[in-house]
Coordinates of C-alpha atoms in Angstrom, one line a residue:
X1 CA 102.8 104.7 79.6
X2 CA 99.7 105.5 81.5
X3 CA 100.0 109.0 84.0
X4 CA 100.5 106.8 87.1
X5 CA 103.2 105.3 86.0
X6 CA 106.7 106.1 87.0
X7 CA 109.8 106.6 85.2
X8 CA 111.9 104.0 84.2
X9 CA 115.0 103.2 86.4
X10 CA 116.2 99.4 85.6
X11 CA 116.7 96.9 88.2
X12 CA 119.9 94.9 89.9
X13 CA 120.5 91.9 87.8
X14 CA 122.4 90.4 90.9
X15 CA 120.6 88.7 93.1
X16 CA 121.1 89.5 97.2
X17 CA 122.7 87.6 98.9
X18 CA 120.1 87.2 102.2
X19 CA 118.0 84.6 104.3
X20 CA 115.5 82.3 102.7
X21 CA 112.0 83.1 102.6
X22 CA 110.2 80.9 105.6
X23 CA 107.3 78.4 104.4
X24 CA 104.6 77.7 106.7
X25 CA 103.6 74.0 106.9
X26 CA 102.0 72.9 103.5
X27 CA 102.9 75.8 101.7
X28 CA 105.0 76.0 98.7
X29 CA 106.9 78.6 96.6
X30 CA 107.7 79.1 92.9
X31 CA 108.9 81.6 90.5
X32 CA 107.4 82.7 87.3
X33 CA 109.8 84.6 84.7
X34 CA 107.0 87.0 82.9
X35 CA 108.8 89.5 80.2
X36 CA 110.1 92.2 82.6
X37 CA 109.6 90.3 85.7
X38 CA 109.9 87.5 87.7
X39 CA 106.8 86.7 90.2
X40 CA 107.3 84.3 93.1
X41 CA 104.0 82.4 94.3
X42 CA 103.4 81.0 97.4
X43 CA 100.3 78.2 97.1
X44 CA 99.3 75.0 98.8
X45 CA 98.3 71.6 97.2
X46 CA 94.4 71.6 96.3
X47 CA 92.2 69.6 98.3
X48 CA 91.0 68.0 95.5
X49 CA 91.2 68.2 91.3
X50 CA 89.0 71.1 89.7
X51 CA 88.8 73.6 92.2
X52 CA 88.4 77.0 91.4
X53 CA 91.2 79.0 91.3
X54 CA 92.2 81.9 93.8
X55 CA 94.8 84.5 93.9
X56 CA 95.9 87.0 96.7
X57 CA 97.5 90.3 96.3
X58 CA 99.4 91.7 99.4
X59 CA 99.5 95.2 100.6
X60 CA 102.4 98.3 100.4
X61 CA 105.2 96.7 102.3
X62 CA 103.7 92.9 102.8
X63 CA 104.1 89.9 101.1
X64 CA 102.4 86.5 100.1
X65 CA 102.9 85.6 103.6
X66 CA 100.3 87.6 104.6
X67 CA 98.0 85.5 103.4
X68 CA 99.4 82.2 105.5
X69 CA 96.4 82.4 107.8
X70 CA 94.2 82.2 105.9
X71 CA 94.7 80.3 102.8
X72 CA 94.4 77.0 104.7
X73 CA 91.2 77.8 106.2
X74 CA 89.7 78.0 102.2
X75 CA 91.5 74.1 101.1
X76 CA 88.5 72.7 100.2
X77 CA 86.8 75.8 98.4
X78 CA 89.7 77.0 96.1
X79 CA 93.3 76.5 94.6
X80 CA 95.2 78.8 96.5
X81 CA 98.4 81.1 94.6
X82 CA 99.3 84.1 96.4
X83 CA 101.8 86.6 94.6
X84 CA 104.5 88.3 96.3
X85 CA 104.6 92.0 93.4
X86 CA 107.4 93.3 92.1
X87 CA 110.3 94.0 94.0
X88 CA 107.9 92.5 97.4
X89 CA 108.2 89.2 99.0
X90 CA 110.9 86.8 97.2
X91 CA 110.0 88.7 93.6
X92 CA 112.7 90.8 92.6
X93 CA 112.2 94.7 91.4
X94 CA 110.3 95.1 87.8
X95 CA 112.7 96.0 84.9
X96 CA 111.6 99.3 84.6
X97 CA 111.0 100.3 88.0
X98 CA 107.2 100.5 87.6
X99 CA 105.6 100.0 91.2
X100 CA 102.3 102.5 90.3
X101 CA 99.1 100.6 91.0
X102 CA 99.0 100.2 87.3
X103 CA 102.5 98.6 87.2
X104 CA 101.3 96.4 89.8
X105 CA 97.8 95.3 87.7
X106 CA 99.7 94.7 84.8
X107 CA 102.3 92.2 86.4
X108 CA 98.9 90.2 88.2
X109 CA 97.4 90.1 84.5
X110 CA 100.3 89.2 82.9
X111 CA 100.8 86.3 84.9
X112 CA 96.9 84.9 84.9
X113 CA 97.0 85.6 80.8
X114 CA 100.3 83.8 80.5
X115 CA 99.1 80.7 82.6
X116 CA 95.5 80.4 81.6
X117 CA 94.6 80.8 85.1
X118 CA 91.4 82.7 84.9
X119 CA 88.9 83.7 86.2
X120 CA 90.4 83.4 89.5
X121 CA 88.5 84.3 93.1
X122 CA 90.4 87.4 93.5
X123 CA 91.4 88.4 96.9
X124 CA 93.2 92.1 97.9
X125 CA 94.7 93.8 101.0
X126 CA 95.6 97.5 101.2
X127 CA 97.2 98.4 98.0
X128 CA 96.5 94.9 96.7
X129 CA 93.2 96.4 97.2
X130 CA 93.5 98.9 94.5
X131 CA 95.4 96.7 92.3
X132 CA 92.8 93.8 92.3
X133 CA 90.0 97.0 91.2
X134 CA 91.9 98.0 88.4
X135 CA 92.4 94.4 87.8
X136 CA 88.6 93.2 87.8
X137 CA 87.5 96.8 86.2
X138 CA 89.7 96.4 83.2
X139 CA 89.7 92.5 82.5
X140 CA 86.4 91.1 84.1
X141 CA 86.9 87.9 82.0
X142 CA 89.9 87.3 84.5
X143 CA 87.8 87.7 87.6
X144 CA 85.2 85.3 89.3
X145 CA 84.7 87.0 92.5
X146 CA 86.7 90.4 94.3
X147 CA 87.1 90.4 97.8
X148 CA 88.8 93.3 99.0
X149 CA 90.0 94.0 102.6
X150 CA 90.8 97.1 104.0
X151 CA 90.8 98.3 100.1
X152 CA 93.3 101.4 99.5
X153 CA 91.0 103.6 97.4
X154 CA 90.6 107.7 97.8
X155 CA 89.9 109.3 100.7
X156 CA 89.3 113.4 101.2
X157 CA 90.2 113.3 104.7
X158 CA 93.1 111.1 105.2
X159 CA 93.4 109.9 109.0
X160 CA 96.1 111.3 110.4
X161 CA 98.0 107.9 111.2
X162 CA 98.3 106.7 108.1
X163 CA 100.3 110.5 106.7
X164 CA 103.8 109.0 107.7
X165 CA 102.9 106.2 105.2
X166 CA 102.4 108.5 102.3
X167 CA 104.8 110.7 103.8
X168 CA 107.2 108.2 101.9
X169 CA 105.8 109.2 98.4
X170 CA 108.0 112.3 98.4
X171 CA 111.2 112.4 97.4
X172 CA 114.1 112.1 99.7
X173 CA 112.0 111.1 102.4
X174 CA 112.7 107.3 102.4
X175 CA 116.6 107.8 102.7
X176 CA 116.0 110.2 105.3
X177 CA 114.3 107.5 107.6
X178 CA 116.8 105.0 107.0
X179 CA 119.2 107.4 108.1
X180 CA 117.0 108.1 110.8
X181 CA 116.3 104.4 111.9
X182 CA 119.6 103.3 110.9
X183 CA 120.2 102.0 114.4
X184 CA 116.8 100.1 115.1
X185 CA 116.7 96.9 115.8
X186 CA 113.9 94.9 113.5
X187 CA 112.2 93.6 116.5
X188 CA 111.3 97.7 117.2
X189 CA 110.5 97.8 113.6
X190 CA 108.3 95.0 113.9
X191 CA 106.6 96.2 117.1
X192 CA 105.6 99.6 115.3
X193 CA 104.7 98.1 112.2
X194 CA 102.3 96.1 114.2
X195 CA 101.2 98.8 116.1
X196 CA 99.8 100.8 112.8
X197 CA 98.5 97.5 111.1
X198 CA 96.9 95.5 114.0
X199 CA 93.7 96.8 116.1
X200 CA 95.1 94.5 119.1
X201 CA 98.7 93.7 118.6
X202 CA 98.0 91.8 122.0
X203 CA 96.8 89.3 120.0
X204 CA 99.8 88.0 117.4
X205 CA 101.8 85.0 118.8
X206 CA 105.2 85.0 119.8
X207 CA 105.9 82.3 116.9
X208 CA 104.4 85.1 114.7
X209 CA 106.0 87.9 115.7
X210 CA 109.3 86.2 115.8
X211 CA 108.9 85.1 112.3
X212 CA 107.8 88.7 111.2
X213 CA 111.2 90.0 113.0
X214 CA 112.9 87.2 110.5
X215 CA 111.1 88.2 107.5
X216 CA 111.9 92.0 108.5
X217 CA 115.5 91.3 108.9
X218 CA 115.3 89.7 105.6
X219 CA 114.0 92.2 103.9
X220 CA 116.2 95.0 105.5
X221 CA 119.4 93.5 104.0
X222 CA 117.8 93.5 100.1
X223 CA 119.3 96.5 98.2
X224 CA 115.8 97.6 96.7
X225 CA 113.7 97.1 99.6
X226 CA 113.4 101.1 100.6
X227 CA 113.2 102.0 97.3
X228 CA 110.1 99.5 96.3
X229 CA 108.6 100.7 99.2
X230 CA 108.9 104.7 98.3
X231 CA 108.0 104.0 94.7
X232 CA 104.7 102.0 95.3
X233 CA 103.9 104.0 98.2
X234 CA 104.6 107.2 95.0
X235 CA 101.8 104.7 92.6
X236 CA 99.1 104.7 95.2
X237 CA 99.1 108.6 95.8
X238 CA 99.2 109.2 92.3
X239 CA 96.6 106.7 92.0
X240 CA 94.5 108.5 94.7
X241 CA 94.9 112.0 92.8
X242 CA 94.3 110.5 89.0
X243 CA 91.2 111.6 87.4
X244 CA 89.2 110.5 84.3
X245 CA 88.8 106.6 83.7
X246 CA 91.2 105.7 85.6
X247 CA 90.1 106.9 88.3
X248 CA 90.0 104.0 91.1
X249 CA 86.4 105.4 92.0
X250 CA 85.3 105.1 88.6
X251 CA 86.8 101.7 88.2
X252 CA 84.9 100.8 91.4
X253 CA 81.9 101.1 89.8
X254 CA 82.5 99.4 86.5
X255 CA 83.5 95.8 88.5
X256 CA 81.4 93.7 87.5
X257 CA 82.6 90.8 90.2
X258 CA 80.4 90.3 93.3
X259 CA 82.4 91.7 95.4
X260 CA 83.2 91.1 99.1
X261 CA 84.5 94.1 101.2
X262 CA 85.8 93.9 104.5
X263 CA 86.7 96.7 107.1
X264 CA 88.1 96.8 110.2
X265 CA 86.7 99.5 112.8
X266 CA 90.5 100.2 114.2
X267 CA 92.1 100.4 111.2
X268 CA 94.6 103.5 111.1
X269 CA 95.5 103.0 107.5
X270 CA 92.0 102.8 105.7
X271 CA 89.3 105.0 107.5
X272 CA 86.6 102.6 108.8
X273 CA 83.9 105.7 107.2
X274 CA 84.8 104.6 103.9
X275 CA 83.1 101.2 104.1
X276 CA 79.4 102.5 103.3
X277 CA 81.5 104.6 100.3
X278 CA 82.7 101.4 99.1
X279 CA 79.7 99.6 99.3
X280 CA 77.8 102.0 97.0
X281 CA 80.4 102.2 94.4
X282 CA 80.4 97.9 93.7
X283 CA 77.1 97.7 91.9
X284 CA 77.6 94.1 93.3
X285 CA 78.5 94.4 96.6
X286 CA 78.1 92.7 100.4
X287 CA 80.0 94.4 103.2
X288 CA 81.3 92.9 106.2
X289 CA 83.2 95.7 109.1
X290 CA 84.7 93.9 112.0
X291 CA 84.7 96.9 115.0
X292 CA 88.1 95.0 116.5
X293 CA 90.1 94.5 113.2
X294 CA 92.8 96.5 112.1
X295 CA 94.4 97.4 108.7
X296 CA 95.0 93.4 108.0
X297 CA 92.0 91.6 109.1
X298 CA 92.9 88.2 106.5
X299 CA 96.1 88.0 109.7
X300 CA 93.9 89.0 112.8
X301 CA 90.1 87.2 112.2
X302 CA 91.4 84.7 109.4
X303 CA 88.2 82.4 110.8
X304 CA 85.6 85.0 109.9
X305 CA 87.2 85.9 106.7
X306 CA 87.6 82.9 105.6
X307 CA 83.5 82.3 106.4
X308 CA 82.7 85.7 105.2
X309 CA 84.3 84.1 101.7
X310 CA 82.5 81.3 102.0
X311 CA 79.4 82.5 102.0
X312 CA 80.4 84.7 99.1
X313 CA 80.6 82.2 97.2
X314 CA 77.9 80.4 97.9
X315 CA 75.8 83.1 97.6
X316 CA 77.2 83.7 94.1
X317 CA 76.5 80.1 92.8
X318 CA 80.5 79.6 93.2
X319 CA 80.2 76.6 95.7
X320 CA 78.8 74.2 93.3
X321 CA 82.2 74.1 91.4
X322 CA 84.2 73.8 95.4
X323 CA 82.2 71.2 96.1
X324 CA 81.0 70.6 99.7
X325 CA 84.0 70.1 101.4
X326 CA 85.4 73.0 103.4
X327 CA 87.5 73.4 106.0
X328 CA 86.1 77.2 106.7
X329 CA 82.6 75.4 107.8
X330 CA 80.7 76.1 110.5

């Protein structure tokens, strides 16, 4: 057990009863049973046979629907699979309650090993950020390209908005705000989740916030759902405070991947100073800050990400295998 890990506390056998998961138009969902855990993906038919494939990690507290916006935009450029983690999404908790960033890594290459899937286009938000960097650091044979947006690696000086996040590292302190919030509704849940994630929450749809207040209801009524949330939000600060190799620093710089990082200038989760940091420690790297974007900038600009990959790829030599076809085009 590495020293990020957390100790073992088994997982409900029984299965919630709540609401189903919503998928989008073209979207479709699956489970994987890995030993230990059970992965649920959410992908879309490829455009076309022999396209390259692509995987998306979500953030602390999100899911593979994050990703809806923009895995459409990239149909003719790869075969898209994004993962809702352990005890996220539709996947139920790990066996042995493992949510550290390592935990995480190991369920994403457990699940490309055991279906020949690499290398994939790898794609992280957030803490998927640090995930998909221990990922490409320790198995680059698994990795064609990293993009990473709004990437959760160490900072000195945290900002000041995103402390109540990490607040929920320490003990006790999850079950205290449930107590606390027990009588919000998930619509004010929604709105302030918004609020931390979005640089202009102005901008979501109705349609999208409404089906964010579903998926938040959802998720409310699932046994585990506080406790996967204090327990990974436990893995990233011990990931942030972990020294020697694993270090996520250190790991940065061993990614061999071309990598694609993406900041937004109004995030309040990810300071928008680390982005020069970031782009010295990928000894392959292209940077691309959006001054507007907030914390989840795949959900607010999915057009210029979905460019921004683009040209990654092409760039990288990675377009000859998409072919010419794209639907994130000019």
């Amino acid at each position: 057990m590495s020293s990020t890990d957390l100790p073992s506390v088994l997982a409900t056998s029984v299965a919630p009863k709540v609401g189903a998961v919503r998928v989008a138009a073209g979207e479709r969902l699956r489970k994987v049973g890995l030993p230990g855990i059970t992965l649920t993906f959410r992908s879309r038919p490829p455009a076309r046979e022999g396209l390259p494939p692509a995987l998306y990690v979500h953030g602390l507290g999100g899911s593979s629907q994050n990703w809806s916006a923009l895995m459409p935009l990239l149909d003719g450029l790869v075969d898209s699979e994004a993962v809702d983690l352990p005890g996220f999404g539709d996947s139920p908790p790990p066996d042995d309650g493992d949510y550290s960033v390592t935990g995480h890594a190991r369920a994403v290459i457990r699940y490309l090993d055991s279906a020949d899937r690499g290398p994939v286009h790898l794609i992280g938000n957030s803490m998927g950020g640090a995930v998909t960097t221990r990922v490409a650091a320790v198995r680059p044979d698994l990795v064609r390209t990293l993009t990473l947006v709004s990437p959760a690696l160490p900072e000195v000086l945290v900002q000041r908005s995103a402390v109540p996040t990490a607040l929920l590292a320490l003990p006790g302190v999850a079950s205290a705000f449930t107590r606390f919030t027990k009588d919000w509704s998930a619509e004010q849940r929604v709105r302030g989740v918004m609020a931390l994630c979005y640089g202009d929450p102005t901008i979501v749809t109705p349609e999208a916030f409404r089906n964010a207040v579903e998926e938040m209801e959802r998720r409310l009524a699932l046994p585990y759902f506080w406790d996967a949330m204090a327990r990974s939000a436990r893995g990233i600060v011990n990931a942030y405070t972990l020294g020697g190799q694993h270090r996520l620093w250190r790991q940065a710089e061993r990614v061999l991947a071309p990598t694609l990082l993406i900041y937004g200038g109004r995030d309040q989760l990810v300071s928008y100073r680390m982005a020069q940091r970031a782009a010295r420690a990928f000894r392959d790297s292209r940077l691309l800050t959006l001054p507007d974007a907030g914390h989840v900038a795949m959900m607010e600009y999915p057009e210029t990400v979905a460019t921004s990959i683009r040209e990654l790829l092409a760039e990288t030599g990675e377009l000859a295998d998409a072919g010419t076809t794209n639907s994130a085009g000019s």
